[in-house]
Amino acid sequence: AGIRAKVEHPFRILKRQFGYTKTRYRGLMKNTAQITTLFALGNLWMARRALRKA
């Protein structure tokens, strides 16, 4: 359960912070680019406290 919780956290951030609840069918390249960008933003969101201290 602990591993699953760690994996589910980035998806929760995408849904709650960035509003990505429904997939829009735009083409594989555009969907891949959007989800990659959102995960990169999600990583920055999770590391925001550490980035402020630096």
PDB file of C-alpha atoms in Angstrom:
ATOM      1  CA  ALA A   1       0.000   0.000   0.000  1.00  0.00           C
ATOM      2  CA  GLY A   2       2.903   2.361   0.701  1.00  0.00           C
ATOM      3  CA  ILE A   3       4.338   1.941  -2.779  1.00  0.00           C
ATOM      4  CA  ARG A   4       0.950   2.503  -4.361  1.00  0.00           C
ATOM      5  CA  ALA A   5       0.489   5.704  -2.385  1.00  0.00           C
ATOM      6  CA  LYS A   6       3.817   7.045  -3.674  1.00  0.00           C
ATOM      7  CA  VAL A   7       2.837   6.271  -7.260  1.00  0.00           C
ATOM      8  CA  GLU A   8      -0.681   7.736  -6.960  1.00  0.00           C
ATOM      9  CA  HIS A   9       0.509  11.090  -5.562  1.00  0.00           C
ATOM     10  CA  PRO A  10       1.711  12.614  -8.882  1.00  0.00           C
ATOM     11  CA  PHE A  11      -1.612  11.731 -10.514  1.00  0.00           C
ATOM     12  CA  ARG A  12      -3.493  13.471  -7.699  1.00  0.00           C
ATOM     13  CA  ILE A  13      -1.415  16.590  -8.255  1.00  0.00           C
ATOM     14  CA  LEU A  14      -2.218  16.555 -11.970  1.00  0.00           C
ATOM     15  CA  LYS A  15      -5.917  16.219 -11.265  1.00  0.00           C
ATOM     16  CA  ARG A  16      -6.268  18.702  -8.401  1.00  0.00           C
ATOM     17  CA  GLN A  17      -3.683  21.412  -9.096  1.00  0.00           C
ATOM     18  CA  PHE A  18      -3.752  21.479 -12.891  1.00  0.00           C
ATOM     19  CA  GLY A  19      -7.321  20.323 -13.587  1.00  0.00           C
ATOM     20  CA  TYR A  20      -6.372  17.396 -15.812  1.00  0.00           C
ATOM     21  CA  THR A  21      -9.407  15.179 -15.197  1.00  0.00           C
ATOM     22  CA  LYS A  22     -10.490  14.351 -18.732  1.00  0.00           C
ATOM     23  CA  THR A  23      -8.331  13.341 -21.655  1.00  0.00           C
ATOM     24  CA  ARG A  24      -8.751  15.329 -24.832  1.00  0.00           C
ATOM     25  CA  TYR A  25      -8.083  13.369 -27.980  1.00  0.00           C
ATOM     26  CA  ARG A  26      -5.810  15.599 -30.038  1.00  0.00           C
ATOM     27  CA  GLY A  27      -3.388  13.093 -31.456  1.00  0.00           C
ATOM     28  CA  LEU A  28      -0.738  10.970 -29.853  1.00  0.00           C
ATOM     29  CA  MET A  29       2.075  13.501 -30.098  1.00  0.00           C
ATOM     30  CA  LYS A  30       0.036  16.350 -28.599  1.00  0.00           C
ATOM     31  CA  ASN A  31      -1.312  14.166 -25.781  1.00  0.00           C
ATOM     32  CA  THR A  32       2.194  12.910 -24.998  1.00  0.00           C
ATOM     33  CA  ALA A  33       3.590  16.436 -24.996  1.00  0.00           C
ATOM     34  CA  GLN A  34       0.832  17.714 -22.716  1.00  0.00           C
ATOM     35  CA  ILE A  35       1.095  14.889 -20.179  1.00  0.00           C
ATOM     36  CA  THR A  36       4.910  15.159 -20.149  1.00  0.00           C
ATOM     37  CA  THR A  37       4.658  18.884 -19.473  1.00  0.00           C
ATOM     38  CA  LEU A  38       2.104  18.342 -16.730  1.00  0.00           C
ATOM     39  CA  PHE A  39       4.276  15.745 -15.009  1.00  0.00           C
ATOM     40  CA  ALA A  40       7.251  18.124 -15.193  1.00  0.00           C
ATOM     41  CA  LEU A  41       5.119  20.833 -13.571  1.00  0.00           C
ATOM     42  CA  GLY A  42       3.963  18.296 -11.014  1.00  0.00           C
ATOM     43  CA  ASN A  43       7.581  17.529 -10.119  1.00  0.00           C
ATOM     44  CA  LEU A  44       8.234  21.239  -9.617  1.00  0.00           C
ATOM     45  CA  TRP A  45       5.092  21.494  -7.499  1.00  0.00           C
ATOM     46  CA  MET A  46       6.230  18.652  -5.242  1.00  0.00           C
ATOM     47  CA  ALA A  47       9.721  20.162  -4.911  1.00  0.00           C
ATOM     48  CA  ARG A  48       8.561  23.749  -4.356  1.00  0.00           C
ATOM     49  CA  ARG A  49       9.652  23.889  -0.707  1.00  0.00           C
ATOM     50  CA  ALA A  50      13.141  22.637  -1.491  1.00  0.00           C
ATOM     51  CA  LEU A  51      13.439  25.056  -4.397  1.00  0.00           C
ATOM     52  CA  ARG A  52      12.481  28.038  -2.233  1.00  0.00           C
ATOM     53  CA  LYS A  53      15.228  27.280   0.284  1.00  0.00           C
ATOM     54  CA  ALA A  54      17.945  27.100  -2.366  1.00  0.00           C
TER      55      ALA A  54
END
